[in-house]
CSV table of C-alpha atoms and ligand atoms in Angstrom, one decimal:
chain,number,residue,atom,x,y,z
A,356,UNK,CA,51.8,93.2,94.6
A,357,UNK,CA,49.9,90.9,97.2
A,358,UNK,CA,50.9,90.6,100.5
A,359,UNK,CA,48.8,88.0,103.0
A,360,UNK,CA,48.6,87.5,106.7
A,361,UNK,CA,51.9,89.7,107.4
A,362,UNK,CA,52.8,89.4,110.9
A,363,UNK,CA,56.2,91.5,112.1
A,364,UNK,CA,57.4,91.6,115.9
A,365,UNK,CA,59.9,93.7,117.5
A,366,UNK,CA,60.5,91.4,120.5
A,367,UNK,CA,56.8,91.7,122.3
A,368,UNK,CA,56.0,94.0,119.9
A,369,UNK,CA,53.2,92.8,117.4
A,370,UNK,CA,53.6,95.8,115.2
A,371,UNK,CA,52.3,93.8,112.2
A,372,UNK,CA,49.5,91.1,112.3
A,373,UNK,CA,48.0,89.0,109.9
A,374,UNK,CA,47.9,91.7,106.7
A,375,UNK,CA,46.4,91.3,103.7
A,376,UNK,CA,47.2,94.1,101.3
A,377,UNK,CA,47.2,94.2,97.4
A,378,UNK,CA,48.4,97.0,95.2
A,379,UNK,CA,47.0,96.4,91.4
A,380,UNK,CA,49.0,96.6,88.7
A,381,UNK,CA,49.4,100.2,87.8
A,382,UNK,CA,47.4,101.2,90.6
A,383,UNK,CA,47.9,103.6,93.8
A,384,UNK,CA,46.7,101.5,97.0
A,385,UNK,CA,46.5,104.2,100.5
A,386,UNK,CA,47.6,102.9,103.4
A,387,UNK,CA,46.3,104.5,106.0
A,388,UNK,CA,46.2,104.8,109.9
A,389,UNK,CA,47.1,106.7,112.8
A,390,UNK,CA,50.6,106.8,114.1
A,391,UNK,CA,52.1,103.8,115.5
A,392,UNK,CA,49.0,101.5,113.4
A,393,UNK,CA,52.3,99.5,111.7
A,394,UNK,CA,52.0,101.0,107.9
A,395,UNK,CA,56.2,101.8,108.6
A,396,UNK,CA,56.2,98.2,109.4
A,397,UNK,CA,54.6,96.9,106.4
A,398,UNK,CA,56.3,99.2,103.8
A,399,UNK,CA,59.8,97.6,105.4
A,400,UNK,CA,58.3,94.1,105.4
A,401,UNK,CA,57.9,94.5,102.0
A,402,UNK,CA,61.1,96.1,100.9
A,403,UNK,CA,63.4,93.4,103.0
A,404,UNK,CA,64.8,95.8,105.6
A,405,UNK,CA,62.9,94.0,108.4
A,406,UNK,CA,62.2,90.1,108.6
A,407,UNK,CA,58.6,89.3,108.4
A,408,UNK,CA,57.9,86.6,111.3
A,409,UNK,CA,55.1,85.0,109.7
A,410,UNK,CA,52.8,85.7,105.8
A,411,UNK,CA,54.3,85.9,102.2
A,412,UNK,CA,55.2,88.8,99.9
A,413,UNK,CA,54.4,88.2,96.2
A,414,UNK,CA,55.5,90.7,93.8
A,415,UNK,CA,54.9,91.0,89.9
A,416,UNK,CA,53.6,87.1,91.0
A,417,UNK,CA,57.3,86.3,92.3
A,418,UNK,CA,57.2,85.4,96.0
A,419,UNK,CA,59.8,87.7,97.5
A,420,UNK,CA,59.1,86.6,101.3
A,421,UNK,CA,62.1,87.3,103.1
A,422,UNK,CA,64.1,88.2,99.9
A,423,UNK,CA,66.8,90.4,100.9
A,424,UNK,CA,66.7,94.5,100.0
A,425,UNK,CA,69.1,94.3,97.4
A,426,UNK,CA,66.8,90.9,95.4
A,427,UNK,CA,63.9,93.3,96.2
A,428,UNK,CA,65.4,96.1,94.1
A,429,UNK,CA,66.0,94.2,91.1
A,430,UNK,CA,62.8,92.5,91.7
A,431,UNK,CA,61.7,96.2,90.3
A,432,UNK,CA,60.9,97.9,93.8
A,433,UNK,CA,61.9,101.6,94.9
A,434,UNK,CA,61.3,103.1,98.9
A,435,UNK,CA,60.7,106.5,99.2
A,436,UNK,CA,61.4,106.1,102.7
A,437,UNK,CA,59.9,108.4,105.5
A,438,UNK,CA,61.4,111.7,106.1
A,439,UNK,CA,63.4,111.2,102.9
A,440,UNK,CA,66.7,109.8,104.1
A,441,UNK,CA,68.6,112.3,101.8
A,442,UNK,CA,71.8,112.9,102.0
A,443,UNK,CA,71.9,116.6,103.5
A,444,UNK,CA,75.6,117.0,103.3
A,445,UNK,CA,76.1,115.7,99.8
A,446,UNK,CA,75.2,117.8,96.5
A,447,UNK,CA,71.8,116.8,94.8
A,448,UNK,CA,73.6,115.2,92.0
A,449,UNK,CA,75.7,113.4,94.0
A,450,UNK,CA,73.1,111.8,96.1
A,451,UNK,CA,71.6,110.2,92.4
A,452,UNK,CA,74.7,109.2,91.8
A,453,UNK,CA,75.3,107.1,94.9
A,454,UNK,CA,71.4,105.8,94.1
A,455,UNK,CA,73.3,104.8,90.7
A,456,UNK,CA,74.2,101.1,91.4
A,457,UNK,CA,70.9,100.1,91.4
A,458,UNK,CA,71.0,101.3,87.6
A,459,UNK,CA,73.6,98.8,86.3
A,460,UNK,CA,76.2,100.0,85.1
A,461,UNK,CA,77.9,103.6,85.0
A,462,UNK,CA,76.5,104.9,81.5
A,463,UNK,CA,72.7,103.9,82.5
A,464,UNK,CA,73.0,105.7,85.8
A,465,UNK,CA,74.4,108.8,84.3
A,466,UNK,CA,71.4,108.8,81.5
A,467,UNK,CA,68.9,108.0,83.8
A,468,UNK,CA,70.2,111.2,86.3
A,469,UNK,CA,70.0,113.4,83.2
A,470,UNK,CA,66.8,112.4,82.5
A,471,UNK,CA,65.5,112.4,85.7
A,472,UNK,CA,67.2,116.0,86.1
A,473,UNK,CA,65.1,117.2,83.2
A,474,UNK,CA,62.5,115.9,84.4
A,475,UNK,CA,62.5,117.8,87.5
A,476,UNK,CA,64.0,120.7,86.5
A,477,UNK,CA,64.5,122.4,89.9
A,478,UNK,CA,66.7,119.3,90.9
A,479,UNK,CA,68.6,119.9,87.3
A,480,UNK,CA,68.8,124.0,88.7
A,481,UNK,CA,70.4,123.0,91.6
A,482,UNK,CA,72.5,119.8,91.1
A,483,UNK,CA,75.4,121.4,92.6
A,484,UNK,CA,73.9,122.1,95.5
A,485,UNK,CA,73.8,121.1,99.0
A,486,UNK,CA,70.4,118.8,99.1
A,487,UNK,CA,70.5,119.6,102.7
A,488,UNK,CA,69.5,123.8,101.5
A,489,UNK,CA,66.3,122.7,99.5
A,490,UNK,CA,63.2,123.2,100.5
A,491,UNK,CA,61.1,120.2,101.8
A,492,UNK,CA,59.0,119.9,98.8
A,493,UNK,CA,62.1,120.0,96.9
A,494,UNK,CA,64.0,117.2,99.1
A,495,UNK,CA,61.0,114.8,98.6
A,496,UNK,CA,61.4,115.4,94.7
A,497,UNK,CA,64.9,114.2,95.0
A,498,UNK,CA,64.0,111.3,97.5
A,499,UNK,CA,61.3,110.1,94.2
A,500,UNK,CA,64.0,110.9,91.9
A,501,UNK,CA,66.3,108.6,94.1
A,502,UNK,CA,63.6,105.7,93.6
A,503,UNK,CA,63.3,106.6,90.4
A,504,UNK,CA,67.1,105.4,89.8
A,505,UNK,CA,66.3,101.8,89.3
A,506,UNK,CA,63.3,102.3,86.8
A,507,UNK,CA,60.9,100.5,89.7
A,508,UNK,CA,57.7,98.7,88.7
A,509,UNK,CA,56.4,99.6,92.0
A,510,UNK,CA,56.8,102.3,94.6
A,511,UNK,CA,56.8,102.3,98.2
A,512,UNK,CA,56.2,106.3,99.4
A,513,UNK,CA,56.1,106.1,102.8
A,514,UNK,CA,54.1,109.5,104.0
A,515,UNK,CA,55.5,111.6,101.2
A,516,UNK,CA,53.5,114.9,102.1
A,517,UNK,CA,54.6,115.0,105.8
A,518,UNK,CA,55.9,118.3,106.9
A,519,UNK,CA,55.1,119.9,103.5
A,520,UNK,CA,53.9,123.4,102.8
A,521,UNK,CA,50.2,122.9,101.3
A,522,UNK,CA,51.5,124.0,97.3
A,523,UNK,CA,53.9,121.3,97.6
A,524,UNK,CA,52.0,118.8,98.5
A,525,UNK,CA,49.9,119.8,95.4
A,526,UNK,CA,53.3,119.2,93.6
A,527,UNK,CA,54.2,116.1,95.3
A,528,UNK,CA,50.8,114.4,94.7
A,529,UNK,CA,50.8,115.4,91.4
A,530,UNK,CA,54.2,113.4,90.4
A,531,UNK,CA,52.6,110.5,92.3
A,532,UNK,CA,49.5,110.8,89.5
A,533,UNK,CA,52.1,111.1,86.9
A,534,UNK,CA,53.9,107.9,87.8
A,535,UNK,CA,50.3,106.3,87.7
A,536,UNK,CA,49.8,107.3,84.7
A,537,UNK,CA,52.9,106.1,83.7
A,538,UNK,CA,52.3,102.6,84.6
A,539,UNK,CA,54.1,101.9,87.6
A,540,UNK,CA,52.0,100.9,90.9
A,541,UNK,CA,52.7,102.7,93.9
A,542,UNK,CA,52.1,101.6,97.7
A,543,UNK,CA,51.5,105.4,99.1
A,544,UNK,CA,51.5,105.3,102.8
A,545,UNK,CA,49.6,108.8,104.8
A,546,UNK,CA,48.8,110.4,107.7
A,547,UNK,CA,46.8,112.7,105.5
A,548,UNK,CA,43.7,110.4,104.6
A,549,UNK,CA,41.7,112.6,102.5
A,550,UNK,CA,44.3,113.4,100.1
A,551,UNK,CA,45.4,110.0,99.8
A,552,UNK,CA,41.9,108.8,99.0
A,553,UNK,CA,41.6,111.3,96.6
A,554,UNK,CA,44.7,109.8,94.3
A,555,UNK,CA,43.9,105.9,95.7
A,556,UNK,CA,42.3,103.6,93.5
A,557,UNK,CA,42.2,101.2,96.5
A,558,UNK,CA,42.7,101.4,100.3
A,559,UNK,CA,43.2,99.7,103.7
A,560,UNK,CA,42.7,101.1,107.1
A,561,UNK,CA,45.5,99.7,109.9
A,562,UNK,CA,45.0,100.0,113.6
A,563,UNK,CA,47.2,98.2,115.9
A,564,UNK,CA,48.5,96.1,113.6
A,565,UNK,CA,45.8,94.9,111.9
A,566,UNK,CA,43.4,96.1,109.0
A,567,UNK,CA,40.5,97.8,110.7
A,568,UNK,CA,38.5,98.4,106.8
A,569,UNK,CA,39.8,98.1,103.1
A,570,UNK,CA,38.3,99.0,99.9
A,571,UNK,CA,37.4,101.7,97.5
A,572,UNK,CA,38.3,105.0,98.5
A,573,UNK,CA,34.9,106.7,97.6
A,574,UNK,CA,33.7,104.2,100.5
A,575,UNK,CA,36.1,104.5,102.9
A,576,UNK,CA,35.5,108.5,103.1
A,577,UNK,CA,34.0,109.3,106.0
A,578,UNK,CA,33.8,105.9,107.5
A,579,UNK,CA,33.8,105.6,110.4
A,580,UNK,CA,36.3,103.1,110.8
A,581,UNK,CA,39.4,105.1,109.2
A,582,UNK,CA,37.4,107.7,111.8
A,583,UNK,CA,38.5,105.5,114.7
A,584,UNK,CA,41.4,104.3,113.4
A,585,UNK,CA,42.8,107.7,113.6
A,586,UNK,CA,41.3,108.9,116.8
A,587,UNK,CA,43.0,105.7,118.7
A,588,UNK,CA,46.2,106.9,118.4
B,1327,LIG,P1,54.2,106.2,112.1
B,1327,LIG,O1,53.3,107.0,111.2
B,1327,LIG,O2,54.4,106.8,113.4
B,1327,LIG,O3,55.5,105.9,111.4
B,1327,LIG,P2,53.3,103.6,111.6
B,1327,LIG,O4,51.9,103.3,111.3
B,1327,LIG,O5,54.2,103.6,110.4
B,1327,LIG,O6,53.5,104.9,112.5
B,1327,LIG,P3,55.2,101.7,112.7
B,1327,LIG,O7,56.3,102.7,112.7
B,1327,LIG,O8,55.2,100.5,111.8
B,1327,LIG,O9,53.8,102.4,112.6
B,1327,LIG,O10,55.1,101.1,114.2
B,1327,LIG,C1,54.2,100.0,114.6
B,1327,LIG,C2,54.5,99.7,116.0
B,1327,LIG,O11,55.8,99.1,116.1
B,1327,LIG,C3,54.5,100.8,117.0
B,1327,LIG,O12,54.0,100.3,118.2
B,1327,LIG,C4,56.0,101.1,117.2
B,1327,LIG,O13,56.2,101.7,118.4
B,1327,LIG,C5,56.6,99.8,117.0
B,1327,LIG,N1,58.0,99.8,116.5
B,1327,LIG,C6,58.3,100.4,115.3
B,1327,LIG,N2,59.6,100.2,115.0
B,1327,LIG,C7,60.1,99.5,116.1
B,1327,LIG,C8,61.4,99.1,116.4
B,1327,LIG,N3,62.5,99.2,115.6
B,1327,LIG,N4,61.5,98.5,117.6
B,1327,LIG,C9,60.5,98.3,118.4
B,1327,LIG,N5,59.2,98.7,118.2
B,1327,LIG,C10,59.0,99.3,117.0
């Protein structure tokens, strides 16, 4: 994925200006910065849920600028939205099986929720339950399952370890390495730099809109760029 000099406005409000951000193919790029630096903005730039005002969006070398959600989907991209935006009052199986039009028809979805149950067993224990009585951990495995439904080619995990106990985050950045290994390229946006540069195979510092650094994660450690970045908050 290659997006170039992305510029998003809410009214006054340059949340986003001129970004330049690539994800390689199979590859994890960390996009990092305090909060308010406009990674929330990017993500939804780049999925279709807000309108960039100005740069283009290529995906899989398809220019997807201001392609709407749905093209963006079948274009082969999944969000794993911040704070998980699961469905608390609905059963975990049920909330795969609302994610299930993005798998095509009926008999796909319900493979791909059986597979996906198996492969997270915990969500397979407790498909009858209320995804609103997991634990965090276990509500962000159900929000990748969710993503999971429409067998993306890239990933957009938009701070996936916020608000987790340490083990899980473990947990959670492991299935992130897994899905590397798997092939599919992942946009992983986090508060917590020094994990995400730990998984990264390539990353970009915002602040206030703009990149402040980007490159390899073994260089950005310690910078002290992604250093100010976060202390301007
Ligand atoms: P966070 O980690 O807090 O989510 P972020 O880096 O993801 O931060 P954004 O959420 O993209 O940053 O916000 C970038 C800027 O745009 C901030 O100044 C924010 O206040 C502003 N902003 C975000 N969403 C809106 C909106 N819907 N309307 C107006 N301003 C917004």
């Amino acid at each position: 994925m290659d997006i170039a000099a992305l510029d998003v406005r809410y009214g006054p409000v340059r949340a986003v200006r001129g970004v330049d951000l690539v994800v390689p193919q199979g590859g994890i790029t960390a996009l990092l910065g305090a909060n308010g630096a406009g990674k929330t903005s990017t993500v939804m730039a780049i999925a279709g849920v807000v309108t960039p005002v100005a740069g283009t969006v290529a995906i899989f070398g398809r220019n997807l600028t201001n392609a709407t959600p749905d093209a963006i989907v079948r274009a082969g991209v999944a969000i794993c939205p911040e704070g998980r935006r699961i469905f608390a009052s609905l059963t975990v199986e049920e909330n795969l099986i609302l994610a299930g039009s993005a798998a095509g028809n009926p008999e796909t979805a319900a493979t791909r929720r059986a597979a996906l149950m198996e492969r997270f067993p915990i969500l397979g224990e407790r498909r009858k339950q209320l995804a609103g009585l997991l634990s965090g951990g276990e509500q962000q495995m159900l929000a990748v399952a969710r993503a999971l439904m429409s067998e993306p080619q890239l990933l957009l995990m938009d701070e996936p370890s916020l608000g987790l106990a340490p083990q899980m985050v473990d947990t959670v950045f492991g299935i992130i390495e897994g899905l590397r290994a798997e092939g599919i390229s992942i946009l992983l946006v986090e508060q917590n730099a020094a994990l995400a540069l730990e998984v990264a195979d390539h990353a970009v510092v915002l602040a206030n809109g703009a990149v402040a650094a980007s490159g390899a994660p073994g260089d950005l450690a310690g910078n002290d760029i992604l250093k100010s970045a976060y202390l301007a908050a």
